[in-house]
PDB file of C-alpha atoms in Angstrom:
ATOM      1  CA  MET A   1     -22.084 -13.221   1.969  1.00 46.00           C
ATOM      2  CA  TRP A   2     -18.717 -11.975   3.209  1.00 57.00           C
ATOM      3  CA  ARG A   3     -19.071 -10.489   6.674  1.00 71.00           C
ATOM      4  CA  SER A   4     -16.910  -7.398   6.483  1.00 75.00           C
ATOM      5  CA  VAL A   5     -17.223  -3.670   7.075  1.00 80.00           C
ATOM      6  CA  ILE A   6     -14.872  -1.019   5.683  1.00 80.00           C
ATOM      7  CA  VAL A   7     -14.347   1.927   8.037  1.00 83.00           C
ATOM      8  CA  ARG A   8     -12.698   5.108   6.722  1.00 84.00           C
ATOM      9  CA  GLY A   9     -11.352   8.147   8.520  1.00 85.00           C
ATOM     10  CA  THR A  10      -8.187   9.921   9.501  1.00 85.00           C
ATOM     11  CA  LEU A  11      -5.501   7.725  11.018  1.00 82.00           C
ATOM     12  CA  ALA A  12      -5.779   9.590  14.329  1.00 83.00           C
ATOM     13  CA  ALA A  13      -9.551   9.130  14.458  1.00 85.00           C
ATOM     14  CA  LEU A  14      -9.370   5.420  13.613  1.00 84.00           C
ATOM     15  CA  ALA A  15      -6.619   4.805  16.152  1.00 84.00           C
ATOM     16  CA  SER A  16      -8.719   6.536  18.803  1.00 84.00           C
ATOM     17  CA  ALA A  17     -11.865   4.608  17.865  1.00 84.00           C
ATOM     18  CA  PHE A  18     -10.171   1.228  18.215  1.00 84.00           C
ATOM     19  CA  GLY A  19      -7.732   2.107  20.985  1.00 82.00           C
ATOM     20  CA  ALA A  20      -4.807   1.321  18.677  1.00 84.00           C
ATOM     21  CA  THR A  21      -1.215   2.240  19.491  1.00 83.00           C
ATOM     22  CA  LEU A  22       0.669   3.025  16.285  1.00 82.00           C
ATOM     23  CA  GLU A  23       4.345   3.614  15.658  1.00 79.00           C
ATOM     24  CA  LEU A  24       6.521   4.238  12.644  1.00 78.00           C
ATOM     25  CA  TYR A  25       9.232   1.631  12.071  1.00 74.00           C
ATOM     26  CA  VAL A  26      12.177   1.176   9.748  1.00 72.00           C
ATOM     27  CA  ASP A  27      13.375  -2.161   8.391  1.00 64.00           C
ATOM     28  CA  PRO A  28      17.014  -3.175   7.742  1.00 65.00           C
ATOM     29  CA  GLU A  29      16.726  -1.719   4.230  1.00 62.00           C
ATOM     30  CA  GLN A  30      15.626   1.667   5.652  1.00 69.00           C
ATOM     31  CA  ARG A  31      12.040   1.388   4.415  1.00 65.00           C
ATOM     32  CA  GLN A  32       9.571   3.024   6.784  1.00 72.00           C
ATOM     33  CA  PHE A  33       6.175   1.577   7.580  1.00 72.00           C
ATOM     34  CA  ARG A  34       3.404   1.745  10.162  1.00 77.00           C
ATOM     35  CA  GLN A  35       2.889  -0.978  12.782  1.00 75.00           C
ATOM     36  CA  ARG A  36       0.368  -1.473  15.554  1.00 77.00           C
ATOM     37  CA  SER A  37       1.336  -2.792  18.981  1.00 74.00           C
ATOM     38  CA  GLY A  38      -0.630  -3.905  22.019  1.00 75.00           C
ATOM     39  CA  THR A  39      -4.338  -4.703  22.036  1.00 80.00           C
ATOM     40  CA  MET A  40      -7.380  -2.920  20.631  1.00 82.00           C
ATOM     41  CA  SER A  41     -10.848  -2.469  22.093  1.00 82.00           C
ATOM     42  CA  LEU A  42     -14.446  -2.215  20.956  1.00 83.00           C
ATOM     43  CA  PRO A  43     -17.797  -1.823  22.736  1.00 83.00           C
ATOM     44  CA  ARG A  44     -18.889  -5.162  24.185  1.00 82.00           C
ATOM     45  CA  ASP A  45     -21.902  -5.627  21.905  1.00 80.00           C
ATOM     46  CA  VAL A  46     -19.740  -5.015  18.827  1.00 80.00           C
ATOM     47  CA  ALA A  47     -16.698  -6.945  20.006  1.00 79.00           C
ATOM     48  CA  GLU A  48     -18.742 -10.139  20.263  1.00 77.00           C
ATOM     49  CA  VAL A  49     -19.134 -10.346  16.479  1.00 79.00           C
ATOM     50  CA  VAL A  50     -15.769  -8.937  15.328  1.00 81.00           C
ATOM     51  CA  HIS A  51     -13.127 -11.525  14.426  1.00 77.00           C
ATOM     52  CA  GLY A  52     -10.343  -9.169  13.372  1.00 80.00           C
ATOM     53  CA  ILE A  53      -9.387  -5.574  12.546  1.00 81.00           C
ATOM     54  CA  PHE A  54      -7.043  -5.124   9.611  1.00 79.00           C
ATOM     55  CA  GLY A  55      -5.409  -2.130   7.957  1.00 77.00           C
ATOM     56  CA  PHE A  56      -3.330  -0.545  10.719  1.00 78.00           C
ATOM     57  CA  ASN A  57      -0.282  -2.717  10.045  1.00 74.00           C
ATOM     58  CA  GLU A  58       1.627  -2.141   6.838  1.00 70.00           C
ATOM     59  CA  TRP A  59       4.967  -3.783   7.555  1.00 62.00           C
ATOM     60  CA  PRO A  60       6.573  -4.902   4.312  1.00 54.00           C
ATOM     61  CA  ARG A  61       5.918  -8.596   3.767  1.00 54.00           C
ATOM     62  CA  GLY A  62       7.725  -8.156   0.467  1.00 47.00           C
ATOM     63  CA  ALA A  63      10.984  -7.758   2.373  1.00 44.00           C
ATOM     64  CA  PHE A  64      10.861 -11.499   3.006  1.00 41.00           C
ATOM     65  CA  THR A  65      10.131 -12.550  -0.560  1.00 40.00           C
ATOM     66  CA  ALA A  66      13.247 -11.177  -2.275  1.00 37.00           C
ATOM     67  CA  ALA A  67      11.477  -8.429  -4.187  1.00 36.00           C
ATOM     68  CA  GLN A  68      14.704  -6.546  -4.831  1.00 38.00           C
ATOM     69  CA  ARG A  69      15.756  -5.576  -8.327  1.00 37.00           C
ATOM     70  CA  LEU A  70      17.751  -8.425  -9.875  1.00 38.00           C
ATOM     71  CA  GLY A  71      19.420  -6.845 -12.902  1.00 41.00           C
ATOM     72  CA  GLY A  72      20.305  -8.944 -15.927  1.00 42.00           C
ATOM     73  CA  ARG A  73      20.144 -12.721 -15.949  1.00 44.00           C
ATOM     74  CA  ASN A  74      22.092 -15.220 -17.995  1.00 46.00           C
ATOM     75  CA  PRO A  75      20.101 -17.528 -20.257  1.00 48.00           C
ATOM     76  CA  THR A  76      19.354 -20.900 -18.712  1.00 49.00           C
ATOM     77  CA  PRO A  77      21.894 -23.527 -19.834  1.00 53.00           C
ATOM     78  CA  HIS A  78      19.268 -26.244 -20.197  1.00 60.00           C
ATOM     79  CA  PRO A  79      16.191 -26.493 -22.436  1.00 68.00           C
ATOM     80  CA  PRO A  80      13.000 -24.940 -21.047  1.00 70.00           C
ATOM     81  CA  LEU A  81      10.454 -27.212 -19.361  1.00 76.00           C
ATOM     82  CA  LEU A  82       7.490 -27.429 -21.712  1.00 83.00           C
ATOM     83  CA  ALA A  83       3.879 -28.092 -20.802  1.00 83.00           C
ATOM     84  CA  ASP A  84       3.782 -31.521 -22.428  1.00 83.00           C
ATOM     85  CA  ALA A  85       6.707 -32.627 -20.229  1.00 86.00           C
ATOM     86  CA  VAL A  86       4.789 -31.554 -17.118  1.00 83.00           C
ATOM     87  CA  VAL A  87       1.718 -33.413 -18.393  1.00 83.00           C
ATOM     88  CA  ARG A  88       3.795 -36.546 -18.904  1.00 86.00           C
ATOM     89  CA  ASP A  89       5.866 -36.426 -15.709  1.00 88.00           C
ATOM     90  CA  TYR A  90       2.941 -35.637 -13.417  1.00 85.00           C
ATOM     91  CA  ALA A  91       0.368 -37.829 -15.197  1.00 87.00           C
ATOM     92  CA  PHE A  92      -1.722 -34.708 -15.866  1.00 84.00           C
ATOM     93  CA  PRO A  93      -4.899 -35.472 -17.848  1.00 82.00           C
ATOM     94  CA  ALA A  94      -3.960 -34.964 -21.495  1.00 74.00           C
ATOM     95  CA  ASP A  95      -7.497 -35.031 -22.869  1.00 83.00           C
ATOM     96  CA  VAL A  96      -8.707 -31.818 -21.193  1.00 86.00           C
ATOM     97  CA  ASP A  97      -7.654 -28.213 -21.732  1.00 89.00           C
ATOM     98  CA  GLY A  98      -9.525 -26.281 -19.045  1.00 91.00           C
ATOM     99  CA  SER A  99     -12.275 -25.051 -21.342  1.00 92.00           C
ATOM    100  CA  GLY A 100     -15.104 -23.391 -19.437  1.00 92.00           C
ATOM    101  CA  GLN A 101     -12.986 -22.873 -16.302  1.00 94.00           C
ATOM    102  CA  THR A 102     -11.613 -19.704 -14.746  1.00 96.00           C
ATOM    103  CA  ILE A 103      -8.304 -19.849 -12.865  1.00 97.00           C
ATOM    104  CA  ALA A 104      -7.717 -17.093 -10.304  1.00 97.00           C
ATOM    105  CA  ILE A 105      -4.039 -16.231  -9.762  1.00 96.00           C
ATOM    106  CA  LEU A 106      -3.049 -13.990  -6.847  1.00 94.00           C
ATOM    107  CA  GLN A 107      -0.685 -11.141  -7.712  1.00 91.00           C
ATOM    108  CA  PHE A 108       1.109  -9.068  -5.046  1.00 86.00           C
ATOM    109  CA  GLY A 109       3.396  -7.095  -7.320  1.00 79.00           C
ATOM    110  CA  GLY A 110       5.244  -7.536 -10.545  1.00 80.00           C
ATOM    111  CA  THR A 111       4.093  -6.682 -14.053  1.00 85.00           C
ATOM    112  CA  PHE A 112       2.401  -9.145 -16.383  1.00 89.00           C
ATOM    113  CA  SER A 113       4.118  -9.256 -19.788  1.00 88.00           C
ATOM    114  CA  ARG A 114       1.676 -10.237 -22.510  1.00 90.00           C
ATOM    115  CA  SER A 115       4.482 -10.556 -25.076  1.00 90.00           C
ATOM    116  CA  ASP A 116       6.433 -12.984 -22.863  1.00 91.00           C
ATOM    117  CA  TYR A 117       3.240 -14.943 -22.197  1.00 92.00           C
ATOM    118  CA  ASP A 118       2.381 -15.197 -25.899  1.00 93.00           C
ATOM    119  CA  ALA A 119       5.940 -16.290 -26.709  1.00 91.00           C
ATOM    120  CA  CYS A 120       5.708 -19.034 -24.082  1.00 92.00           C
ATOM    121  CA  MET A 121       2.367 -20.252 -25.415  1.00 92.00           C
ATOM    122  CA  LYS A 122       3.801 -20.342 -28.942  1.00 92.00           C
ATOM    123  CA  LEU A 123       6.774 -22.362 -27.716  1.00 90.00           C
ATOM    124  CA  ASN A 124       4.352 -24.815 -26.115  1.00 89.00           C
ATOM    125  CA  GLY A 125       2.311 -25.044 -29.298  1.00 90.00           C
ATOM    126  CA  VAL A 126      -0.935 -23.873 -27.693  1.00 90.00           C
ATOM    127  CA  THR A 127      -3.305 -20.959 -28.162  1.00 88.00           C
ATOM    128  CA  ALA A 128      -4.187 -19.699 -24.707  1.00 83.00           C
ATOM    129  CA  GLY A 129      -7.312 -17.849 -23.688  1.00 82.00           C
ATOM    130  CA  GLU A 130      -7.842 -14.519 -21.978  1.00 85.00           C
ATOM    131  CA  VAL A 131      -5.645 -13.094 -19.222  1.00 93.00           C
ATOM    132  CA  LEU A 132      -7.563 -10.448 -17.301  1.00 95.00           C
ATOM    133  CA  THR A 133      -6.791  -8.354 -14.219  1.00 93.00           C
ATOM    134  CA  LYS A 134      -8.998  -7.441 -11.258  1.00 94.00           C
ATOM    135  CA  ARG A 135      -7.669  -5.035  -8.635  1.00 92.00           C
ATOM    136  CA  VAL A 136      -8.448  -5.254  -4.915  1.00 90.00           C
ATOM    137  CA  ASP A 137      -7.991  -2.522  -2.272  1.00 85.00           C
ATOM    138  CA  GLY A 138      -6.705  -0.057  -4.858  1.00 81.00           C
ATOM    139  CA  ALA A 139      -3.675  -2.178  -5.757  1.00 80.00           C
ATOM    140  CA  ASP A 140      -1.548  -1.423  -8.799  1.00 70.00           C
ATOM    141  CA  ASP A 141       1.366  -3.237 -10.411  1.00 56.00           C
ATOM    142  CA  ILE A 142       3.708  -0.414  -9.445  1.00 52.00           C
ATOM    143  CA  ARG A 143       6.930  -2.416  -9.598  1.00 52.00           C
ATOM    144  CA  ARG A 144       8.663  -1.896 -12.919  1.00 49.00           C
ATOM    145  CA  GLY A 145      11.713  -3.706 -14.179  1.00 49.00           C
ATOM    146  CA  GLU A 146      12.909  -7.220 -13.506  1.00 51.00           C
ATOM    147  CA  THR A 147      12.017  -8.435 -10.013  1.00 69.00           C
ATOM    148  CA  GLU A 148      11.265 -11.733  -8.315  1.00 72.00           C
ATOM    149  CA  PHE A 149       7.615 -10.694  -8.399  1.00 78.00           C
ATOM    150  CA  ASP A 150       7.765 -10.496 -12.197  1.00 83.00           C
ATOM    151  CA  THR A 151       9.296 -13.963 -12.328  1.00 83.00           C
ATOM    152  CA  GLU A 152       6.704 -15.399  -9.955  1.00 85.00           C
ATOM    153  CA  LEU A 153       3.864 -13.928 -11.982  1.00 88.00           C
ATOM    154  CA  ALA A 154       5.362 -15.207 -15.234  1.00 89.00           C
ATOM    155  CA  LEU A 155       5.669 -18.724 -13.805  1.00 88.00           C
ATOM    156  CA  ASP A 156       2.114 -18.746 -12.479  1.00 92.00           C
ATOM    157  CA  THR A 157       0.504 -17.533 -15.680  1.00 94.00           C
ATOM    158  CA  GLN A 158       2.650 -19.448 -18.149  1.00 93.00           C
ATOM    159  CA  ILE A 159       2.317 -22.786 -16.388  1.00 91.00           C
ATOM    160  CA  ALA A 160      -1.440 -22.393 -16.018  1.00 93.00           C
ATOM    161  CA  GLY A 161      -1.830 -21.218 -19.602  1.00 94.00           C
ATOM    162  CA  GLY A 162       0.364 -23.992 -20.975  1.00 92.00           C
ATOM    163  CA  LEU A 163      -1.446 -26.760 -19.088  1.00 91.00           C
ATOM    164  CA  ALA A 164      -4.963 -25.362 -19.457  1.00 92.00           C
ATOM    165  CA  PRO A 165      -4.972 -23.197 -22.597  1.00 92.00           C
ATOM    166  CA  GLY A 166      -8.761 -23.324 -22.788  1.00 93.00           C
ATOM    167  CA  ALA A 167      -9.197 -21.705 -19.375  1.00 94.00           C
ATOM    168  CA  ARG A 168      -9.597 -18.019 -18.653  1.00 95.00           C
ATOM    169  CA  LEU A 169      -6.918 -16.603 -16.330  1.00 97.00           C
ATOM    170  CA  VAL A 170      -7.743 -13.720 -13.991  1.00 97.00           C
ATOM    171  CA  LEU A 171      -4.967 -11.971 -12.082  1.00 96.00           C
ATOM    172  CA  TYR A 172      -6.318 -10.686  -8.775  1.00 96.00           C
ATOM    173  CA  THR A 173      -3.818  -8.064  -7.650  1.00 92.00           C
ATOM    174  CA  ALA A 174      -3.770  -6.724  -4.089  1.00 90.00           C
ATOM    175  CA  PRO A 175      -1.420  -4.954  -1.645  1.00 85.00           C
ATOM    176  CA  HIS A 176       1.186  -7.300  -0.170  1.00 82.00           C
ATOM    177  CA  SER A 177      -0.163  -6.991   3.373  1.00 83.00           C
ATOM    178  CA  GLU A 178      -2.254  -9.072   5.733  1.00 86.00           C
ATOM    179  CA  ARG A 179      -5.424  -7.203   4.869  1.00 87.00           C
ATOM    180  CA  GLY A 180      -4.652  -7.367   1.147  1.00 89.00           C
ATOM    181  CA  PHE A 181      -4.098 -11.129   1.348  1.00 91.00           C
ATOM    182  CA  LEU A 182      -7.414 -11.773   3.105  1.00 91.00           C
ATOM    183  CA  ASP A 183      -9.391  -9.343   0.958  1.00 92.00           C
ATOM    184  CA  VAL A 184      -8.138 -10.764  -2.315  1.00 94.00           C
ATOM    185  CA  ILE A 185      -9.045 -14.343  -1.368  1.00 95.00           C
ATOM    186  CA  ARG A 186     -12.484 -13.167  -0.293  1.00 94.00           C
ATOM    187  CA  THR A 187     -12.864 -11.325  -3.615  1.00 94.00           C
ATOM    188  CA  VAL A 188     -11.965 -14.445  -5.578  1.00 96.00           C
ATOM    189  CA  LEU A 189     -14.405 -16.681  -3.734  1.00 95.00           C
ATOM    190  CA  PHE A 190     -17.344 -14.300  -3.980  1.00 94.00           C
ATOM    191  CA  ASP A 191     -16.673 -12.853  -7.436  1.00 95.00           C
ATOM    192  CA  ASP A 192     -19.961 -12.954  -9.345  1.00 94.00           C
ATOM    193  CA  GLU A 193     -18.269 -11.442 -12.403  1.00 95.00           C
ATOM    194  CA  PHE A 194     -15.671 -14.131 -13.188  1.00 96.00           C
ATOM    195  CA  GLN A 195     -16.720 -16.987 -10.852  1.00 95.00           C
ATOM    196  CA  PRO A 196     -13.323 -18.752 -10.601  1.00 96.00           C
ATOM    197  CA  SER A 197     -13.301 -22.493 -10.029  1.00 95.00           C
ATOM    198  CA  ILE A 198      -9.579 -22.675  -9.171  1.00 96.00           C
ATOM    199  CA  LEU A 199      -7.524 -20.415  -6.900  1.00 96.00           C
ATOM    200  CA  SER A 200      -3.718 -20.419  -7.250  1.00 95.00           C
ATOM    201  CA  ILE A 201      -1.702 -18.906  -4.364  1.00 94.00           C
ATOM    202  CA  SER A 202       2.065 -18.796  -4.894  1.00 89.00           C
ATOM    203  CA  TYR A 203       2.721 -16.719  -1.795  1.00 86.00           C
ATOM    204  CA  GLY A 204       2.821 -17.324   1.923  1.00 84.00           C
ATOM    205  CA  TRP A 205       4.485 -16.307   5.167  1.00 82.00           C
ATOM    206  CA  PRO A 206       5.582 -18.297   8.206  1.00 82.00           C
ATOM    207  CA  GLU A 207       2.628 -18.820  10.504  1.00 80.00           C
ATOM    208  CA  GLY A 208       4.079 -16.645  13.226  1.00 78.00           C
ATOM    209  CA  PHE A 209       4.077 -13.656  10.882  1.00 79.00           C
ATOM    210  CA  TRP A 210       0.262 -13.708  10.789  1.00 83.00           C
ATOM    211  CA  THR A 211      -2.106 -12.569  13.501  1.00 83.00           C
ATOM    212  CA  ASN A 212      -4.275 -15.278  15.041  1.00 83.00           C
ATOM    213  CA  ALA A 213      -7.340 -13.430  13.740  1.00 84.00           C
ATOM    214  CA  ALA A 214      -6.066 -13.747  10.165  1.00 86.00           C
ATOM    215  CA  LEU A 215      -5.341 -17.460  10.586  1.00 86.00           C
ATOM    216  CA  GLU A 216      -8.859 -18.070  11.845  1.00 85.00           C
ATOM    217  CA  ILE A 217     -10.323 -16.148   8.904  1.00 87.00           C
ATOM    218  CA  PHE A 218      -8.309 -18.372   6.572  1.00 87.00           C
ATOM    219  CA  ASP A 219     -10.190 -21.297   8.076  1.00 86.00           C
ATOM    220  CA  ASP A 220     -13.511 -19.633   7.259  1.00 87.00           C
ATOM    221  CA  LEU A 221     -12.461 -18.666   3.725  1.00 90.00           C
ATOM    222  CA  PHE A 222     -11.237 -22.092   2.730  1.00 91.00           C
ATOM    223  CA  ALA A 223     -14.260 -23.782   4.312  1.00 89.00           C
ATOM    224  CA  ALA A 224     -16.376 -21.503   2.108  1.00 90.00           C
ATOM    225  CA  ALA A 225     -14.249 -22.436  -0.915  1.00 92.00           C
ATOM    226  CA  ALA A 226     -14.956 -26.121  -0.287  1.00 90.00           C
ATOM    227  CA  LEU A 227     -18.682 -25.470   0.018  1.00 90.00           C
ATOM    228  CA  ILE A 228     -18.930 -23.546  -3.252  1.00 92.00           C
ATOM    229  CA  GLY A 229     -16.637 -25.875  -5.195  1.00 92.00           C
ATOM    230  CA  VAL A 230     -13.487 -23.755  -5.589  1.00 94.00           C
ATOM    231  CA  SER A 231     -10.244 -25.763  -5.567  1.00 93.00           C
ATOM    232  CA  VAL A 232      -7.406 -23.960  -3.735  1.00 93.00           C
ATOM    233  CA  PHE A 233      -3.705 -24.553  -4.358  1.00 92.00           C
ATOM    234  CA  ALA A 234      -1.052 -22.820  -2.240  1.00 90.00           C
ATOM    235  CA  SER A 235       2.736 -22.833  -2.380  1.00 87.00           C
ATOM    236  CA  SER A 236       4.556 -24.288   0.619  1.00 82.00           C
ATOM    237  CA  GLY A 237       7.771 -22.428  -0.200  1.00 74.00           C
ATOM    238  CA  ASP A 238      10.571 -22.455  -2.761  1.00 69.00           C
ATOM    239  CA  SER A 239      13.664 -22.702  -0.556  1.00 67.00           C
ATOM    240  CA  GLY A 240      12.843 -25.181   2.157  1.00 68.00           C
ATOM    241  CA  ALA A 241      11.710 -24.353   5.682  1.00 66.00           C
ATOM    242  CA  ASP A 242      14.376 -21.774   6.534  1.00 62.00           C
ATOM    243  CA  ASP A 243      14.189 -19.255   3.693  1.00 59.00           C
ATOM    244  CA  PHE A 244      13.232 -16.322   5.936  1.00 65.00           C
ATOM    245  CA  ASP A 245      15.514 -16.216   8.952  1.00 68.00           C
ATOM    246  CA  GLY A 246      17.410 -19.494   9.021  1.00 73.00           C
ATOM    247  CA  LYS A 247      14.918 -21.101  11.405  1.00 76.00           C
ATOM    248  CA  PRO A 248      12.398 -23.819  10.473  1.00 79.00           C
ATOM    249  CA  HIS A 249       8.918 -22.566   9.528  1.00 78.00           C
ATOM    250  CA  VAL A 250       5.829 -23.825   7.801  1.00 81.00           C
ATOM    251  CA  ARG A 251       3.918 -21.394   5.644  1.00 83.00           C
ATOM    252  CA  SER A 252       0.372 -20.285   5.863  1.00 86.00           C
ATOM    253  CA  PRO A 253      -1.933 -20.468   3.971  1.00 88.00           C
ATOM    254  CA  ALA A 254      -0.350 -23.647   2.532  1.00 86.00           C
ATOM    255  CA  VAL A 255      -0.801 -25.559   5.828  1.00 83.00           C
ATOM    256  CA  GLU A 256      -4.481 -24.716   6.301  1.00 78.00           C
ATOM    257  CA  PRO A 257      -6.418 -26.220   8.029  1.00 68.00           C
ATOM    258  CA  LEU A 258      -3.887 -28.463   9.777  1.00 53.00           C
ATOM    259  CA  ARG A 259      -2.487 -25.887  12.144  1.00 51.00           C
ATOM    260  CA  PRO A 260      -3.386 -25.428  15.825  1.00 49.00           C
ATOM    261  CA  ARG A 261      -5.443 -22.374  16.709  1.00 47.00           C
ATOM    262  CA  LEU A 262      -2.824 -20.547  18.795  1.00 42.00           C
ATOM    263  CA  ARG A 263       0.523 -19.403  17.483  1.00 44.00           C
ATOM    264  CA  ARG A 264       3.590 -17.923  19.105  1.00 44.00           C
ATOM    265  CA  ASP A 265       4.220 -14.402  17.856  1.00 45.00           C
ATOM    266  CA  ALA A 266       7.375 -14.821  15.754  1.00 46.00           C
ATOM    267  CA  ARG A 267       7.199 -11.634  13.761  1.00 48.00           C
ATOM    268  CA  PRO A 268      10.590  -9.995  13.063  1.00 47.00           C
ATOM    269  CA  LYS A 269      11.922  -7.236  15.257  1.00 49.00           C
ATOM    270  CA  TRP A 270      12.241  -3.727  13.874  1.00 46.00           C
ATOM    271  CA  SER A 271      13.741  -0.431  14.998  1.00 51.00           C
ATOM    272  CA  THR A 272      11.217   2.140  16.151  1.00 50.00           C
ATOM    273  CA  VAL A 273      11.448   5.540  14.476  1.00 53.00           C
ATOM    274  CA  ARG A 274       8.732   7.480  16.284  1.00 49.00           C
ATOM    275  CA  SER A 275       5.165   7.225  17.491  1.00 43.00           C
TER     276      SER A 275
END
């Protein structure tokens, strides 16, 4: 059982209950968001069993994943990479098709295009199974038009469908925030409805962008995944180690559980608008 409690109330009441100091910030692209600073407090008997408090921070992780509108793209000058080429080059088992399995794919934005997916499956000569969506924390695929999130989602679904056409794909969509990230992984692992056996995570942030509480909860989640037989695959990054700020980073959750417990706070600096 997942050990979590959802507390609802006005922002002022919640901030008072947890002793949180909140401010409104603006990022370099003039997007405003809420951020907590300092420490929080709880009664001693409650604090002993609480590992983390999430939901106050809403700084835009998407700002670091190139979610801007791209506009038109030129057709690729080389032939598309087909599933059978991946099977051959990576010695993927050719005598299985994923039948009876459910692959969970995390979605933090973008819009799934069924027509593009079907066209890709036709090009690969396969008939793929279902692609379903399950929403977490009230998330919605609100980004319309061509974005990097659309491309990421297309890659994730089309590769999985092409290699394992017999499997059912479930897109678990959540807000692109620390709480959303943790909640969606928890939902996947304890989903009695779809019971995924594989979890695909194509997203991540440098370790210093996470709170220590979140990193520790990752440890618990992936230990649970191992115990219940869910295989987890996470992207380590598309552009090397310096694709955020020009400095070397490793990404979490891809590096779990090899990281030390304590991390230097390397979150980006923002301009304060008001308290």
